[in-house]
Amino acid sequence: MIKVFRTDVAYAREVSNIVDGLLRDYPCMRINFDLEDEDRIMRIEGAAFKVEDIIALLKKHGHRCVELPFDLEL
């Protein structure tokens, strides 16, 4: 499954903390950010994960994210 999110993450050091937190719960997940995009896109690929968990973790780190309407089952 692939999910794409719009975020308010602005700096690489913040990305590192978020990715570390996500990988603790979902170690096989692939995560990347595009901070140069105006929507500061976060793309997540993994076998199974809960969107609510992703949103909650970003909120815990002081950030907001919104799932964008994109879904691709692998």
Tab-separated table of N, CA and C in Angstrom:
chain	number	residue	atom	x	y	z
A	1	MET	N	0.849	-1.166	0.000
A	1	MET	CA	0.000	0.000	0.000
A	1	MET	C	0.898	1.234	0.000
A	2	ILE	N	0.463	2.244	-0.744
A	2	ILE	CA	1.175	3.522	-0.788
A	2	ILE	C	0.193	4.619	-0.399
A	3	LYS	N	0.636	5.494	0.493
A	3	LYS	CA	-0.176	6.647	0.893
A	3	LYS	C	0.671	7.901	0.744
A	4	VAL	N	0.012	8.986	0.375
A	4	VAL	CA	0.686	10.272	0.182
A	4	VAL	C	-0.002	11.298	1.074
A	5	PHE	N	0.816	12.113	1.753
A	5	PHE	CA	0.304	13.098	2.701
A	5	PHE	C	0.864	14.477	2.392
A	6	ARG	N	0.059	15.505	2.603
A	6	ARG	CA	0.524	16.892	2.625
A	6	ARG	C	0.901	17.169	4.077
A	7	THR	N	2.060	17.782	4.311
A	7	THR	CA	2.517	18.035	5.681
A	7	THR	C	2.935	19.493	5.845
A	8	ASP	N	3.247	19.848	7.087
A	8	ASP	CA	3.829	21.168	7.349
A	8	ASP	C	5.276	21.039	7.829
A	9	VAL	N	5.898	19.900	7.546
A	9	VAL	CA	7.293	19.662	7.923
A	9	VAL	C	8.184	20.500	7.005
A	10	ALA	N	9.099	21.267	7.594
A	10	ALA	CA	9.885	22.200	6.790
A	10	ALA	C	11.381	21.890	6.735
A	11	TYR	N	11.901	21.154	7.714
A	11	TYR	CA	13.351	20.986	7.820
A	11	TYR	C	13.757	19.518	7.855
A	12	ALA	N	14.942	19.237	7.299
A	12	ALA	CA	15.450	17.867	7.238
A	12	ALA	C	15.608	17.249	8.622
A	13	ARG	N	15.976	18.036	9.619
A	13	ARG	CA	16.148	17.472	10.968
A	13	ARG	C	14.812	16.987	11.527
A	14	GLU	N	13.726	17.643	11.148
A	14	GLU	CA	12.396	17.201	11.563
A	14	GLU	C	12.028	15.898	10.854
A	15	VAL	N	12.381	15.798	9.587
A	15	VAL	CA	12.125	14.579	8.819
A	15	VAL	C	12.794	13.395	9.496
A	16	SER	N	14.027	13.567	9.902
A	16	SER	CA	14.772	12.488	10.548
A	16	SER	C	14.058	11.976	11.794
A	17	ASN	N	13.582	12.870	12.641
A	17	ASN	CA	12.865	12.468	13.857
A	17	ASN	C	11.570	11.737	13.528
A	18	ILE	N	10.853	12.222	12.548
A	18	ILE	CA	9.584	11.603	12.157
A	18	ILE	C	9.822	10.212	11.570
A	19	VAL	N	10.781	10.100	10.671
A	19	VAL	CA	11.080	8.808	10.054
A	19	VAL	C	11.519	7.807	11.115
A	20	ASP	N	12.374	8.221	12.034
A	20	ASP	CA	12.803	7.319	13.114
A	20	ASP	C	11.605	6.818	13.916
A	21	GLY	N	10.683	7.702	14.246
A	21	GLY	CA	9.494	7.311	14.999
A	21	GLY	C	8.615	6.338	14.236
A	22	LEU	N	8.424	6.598	12.951
A	22	LEU	CA	7.600	5.701	12.139
A	22	LEU	C	8.247	4.332	11.978
A	23	LEU	N	9.554	4.311	11.775
A	23	LEU	CA	10.241	3.034	11.580
A	23	LEU	C	10.283	2.190	12.851
A	24	ARG	N	10.149	2.819	14.009
A	24	ARG	CA	10.061	2.052	15.259
A	24	ARG	C	8.809	1.175	15.260
A	25	ASP	N	7.706	1.743	14.786
A	25	ASP	CA	6.442	1.001	14.758
A	25	ASP	C	6.271	0.160	13.495
A	26	TYR	N	6.845	0.615	12.403
A	26	TYR	CA	6.700	-0.061	11.108
A	26	TYR	C	8.083	-0.199	10.458
A	27	PRO	N	8.891	-1.163	10.905
A	27	PRO	CA	10.286	-1.241	10.453
A	27	PRO	C	10.482	-1.529	8.959
A	28	CYS	N	9.499	-2.075	8.292
A	28	CYS	CA	9.660	-2.398	6.867
A	28	CYS	C	9.111	-1.313	5.949
A	29	MET	N	8.688	-0.218	6.523
A	29	MET	CA	8.088	0.875	5.769
A	29	MET	C	9.157	1.660	5.000
A	30	ARG	N	8.794	2.120	3.803
A	30	ARG	CA	9.656	3.035	3.038
A	30	ARG	C	9.007	4.408	3.097
A	31	ILE	N	9.788	5.407	3.488
A	31	ILE	CA	9.255	6.749	3.719
A	31	ILE	C	10.148	7.763	3.015
A	32	ASN	N	9.534	8.696	2.305
A	32	ASN	CA	10.333	9.805	1.792
A	32	ASN	C	9.519	11.089	1.811
A	33	PHE	N	10.238	12.193	1.886
A	33	PHE	CA	9.648	13.530	1.928
A	33	PHE	C	10.149	14.328	0.740
A	34	ASP	N	9.308	15.205	0.243
A	34	ASP	CA	9.712	16.202	-0.746
A	34	ASP	C	9.439	17.569	-0.126
A	35	LEU	N	10.444	18.105	0.548
A	35	LEU	CA	10.284	19.387	1.236
A	35	LEU	C	10.310	20.571	0.278
A	36	GLU	N	10.724	20.340	-0.957
A	36	GLU	CA	10.742	21.425	-1.939
A	36	GLU	C	9.373	21.626	-2.583
A	37	ASP	N	8.520	20.625	-2.510
A	37	ASP	CA	7.153	20.754	-3.017
A	37	ASP	C	6.382	21.693	-2.101
A	38	GLU	N	5.492	22.497	-2.648
A	38	GLU	CA	4.737	23.449	-1.816
A	38	GLU	C	3.877	22.749	-0.768
A	39	ASP	N	3.519	21.485	-1.000
A	39	ASP	CA	2.724	20.721	-0.033
A	39	ASP	C	3.583	19.878	0.908
A	40	ARG	N	4.904	19.962	0.763
A	40	ARG	CA	5.842	19.208	1.612
A	40	ARG	C	5.379	17.753	1.760
A	41	ILE	N	5.379	17.083	0.644
A	41	ILE	CA	4.808	15.744	0.505
A	41	ILE	C	5.598	14.698	1.292
A	42	MET	N	4.851	13.823	1.971
A	42	MET	CA	5.415	12.629	2.599
A	42	MET	C	4.767	11.436	1.908
A	43	ARG	N	5.591	10.536	1.402
A	43	ARG	CA	5.105	9.331	0.727
A	43	ARG	C	5.520	8.130	1.558
A	44	ILE	N	4.557	7.258	1.823
A	44	ILE	CA	4.820	6.079	2.646
A	44	ILE	C	4.404	4.837	1.879
A	45	GLU	N	5.293	3.851	1.879
A	45	GLU	CA	5.014	2.571	1.239
A	45	GLU	C	5.261	1.465	2.250
A	46	GLY	N	4.297	0.560	2.367
A	46	GLY	CA	4.444	-0.554	3.297
A	46	GLY	C	3.335	-1.566	3.108
A	47	ALA	N	3.518	-2.725	3.721
A	47	ALA	CA	2.546	-3.810	3.573
A	47	ALA	C	1.211	-3.446	4.212
A	48	ALA	N	1.252	-2.953	5.415
A	48	ALA	CA	0.010	-2.592	6.117
A	48	ALA	C	0.343	-1.612	7.232
A	49	PHE	N	-0.361	-0.506	7.249
A	49	PHE	CA	-0.200	0.467	8.323
A	49	PHE	C	-1.489	1.255	8.435
A	50	LYS	N	-1.657	1.916	9.562
A	50	LYS	CA	-2.867	2.696	9.810
A	50	LYS	C	-2.581	4.176	9.573
A	51	VAL	N	-3.380	4.782	8.726
A	51	VAL	CA	-3.239	6.208	8.433
A	51	VAL	C	-3.347	7.016	9.722
A	52	GLU	N	-4.235	6.596	10.610
A	52	GLU	CA	-4.428	7.305	11.880
A	52	GLU	C	-3.142	7.327	12.706
A	53	ASP	N	-2.373	6.225	12.654
A	53	ASP	CA	-1.095	6.169	13.380
A	53	ASP	C	-0.098	7.173	12.813
A	54	ILE	N	-0.084	7.299	11.500
A	54	ILE	CA	0.835	8.233	10.842
A	54	ILE	C	0.494	9.670	11.251
A	55	ILE	N	-0.781	10.008	11.165
A	55	ILE	CA	-1.231	11.354	11.520
A	55	ILE	C	-0.943	11.648	12.989
A	56	ALA	N	-1.191	10.670	13.862
A	56	ALA	CA	-0.948	10.844	15.302
A	56	ALA	C	0.534	11.061	15.592
A	57	LEU	N	1.410	10.335	14.909
A	57	LEU	CA	2.842	10.494	15.169
A	57	LEU	C	3.318	11.880	14.740
A	58	LEU	N	2.858	12.352	13.593
A	58	LEU	CA	3.248	13.705	13.183
A	58	LEU	C	2.721	14.739	14.160
A	59	LYS	N	1.500	14.543	14.626
A	59	LYS	CA	0.921	15.470	15.607
A	59	LYS	C	1.745	15.470	16.893
A	60	LYS	N	2.195	14.293	17.308
A	60	LYS	CA	3.042	14.169	18.506
A	60	LYS	C	4.330	14.984	18.351
A	61	HIS	N	4.827	15.065	17.125
A	61	HIS	CA	6.045	15.832	16.837
A	61	HIS	C	5.745	17.299	16.525
A	62	GLY	N	4.485	17.707	16.701
A	62	GLY	CA	4.120	19.108	16.506
A	62	GLY	C	3.793	19.487	15.076
A	63	HIS	N	3.465	18.495	14.259
A	63	HIS	CA	3.186	18.756	12.843
A	63	HIS	C	1.797	18.289	12.465
A	64	ARG	N	1.347	18.813	11.351
A	64	ARG	CA	0.065	18.399	10.791
A	64	ARG	C	0.312	17.682	9.473
A	65	CYS	N	-0.573	16.748	9.166
A	65	CYS	CA	-0.543	16.133	7.848
A	65	CYS	C	-1.956	15.735	7.457
A	66	VAL	N	-2.177	15.713	6.157
A	66	VAL	CA	-3.473	15.357	5.598
A	66	VAL	C	-3.231	14.340	4.494
A	67	GLU	N	-3.960	13.251	4.554
A	67	GLU	CA	-3.839	12.247	3.499
A	67	GLU	C	-4.388	12.818	2.197
A	68	LEU	N	-3.621	12.666	1.133
A	68	LEU	CA	-4.074	13.095	-0.187
A	68	LEU	C	-4.774	11.927	-0.877
A	69	PRO	N	-5.688	12.204	-1.775
A	69	PRO	CA	-6.465	11.141	-2.413
A	69	PRO	C	-5.651	10.350	-3.427
A	70	PHE	N	-4.810	9.473	-2.909
A	70	PHE	CA	-3.991	8.595	-3.739
A	70	PHE	C	-3.832	7.293	-2.994
A	71	ASP	N	-4.089	6.187	-3.648
A	71	ASP	CA	-3.925	4.885	-3.014
A	71	ASP	C	-3.560	3.889	-4.100
A	72	LEU	N	-2.531	3.106	-3.846
A	72	LEU	CA	-2.099	2.094	-4.792
A	72	LEU	C	-1.798	0.836	-4.016
A	73	GLU	N	-2.570	-0.188	-4.239
A	73	GLU	CA	-2.324	-1.474	-3.594
A	73	GLU	C	-1.243	-2.191	-4.382
A	74	LEU	N	-0.242	-2.689	-3.684
A	74	LEU	CA	0.845	-3.428	-4.343
A	74	LEU	C	0.529	-4.894	-4.376
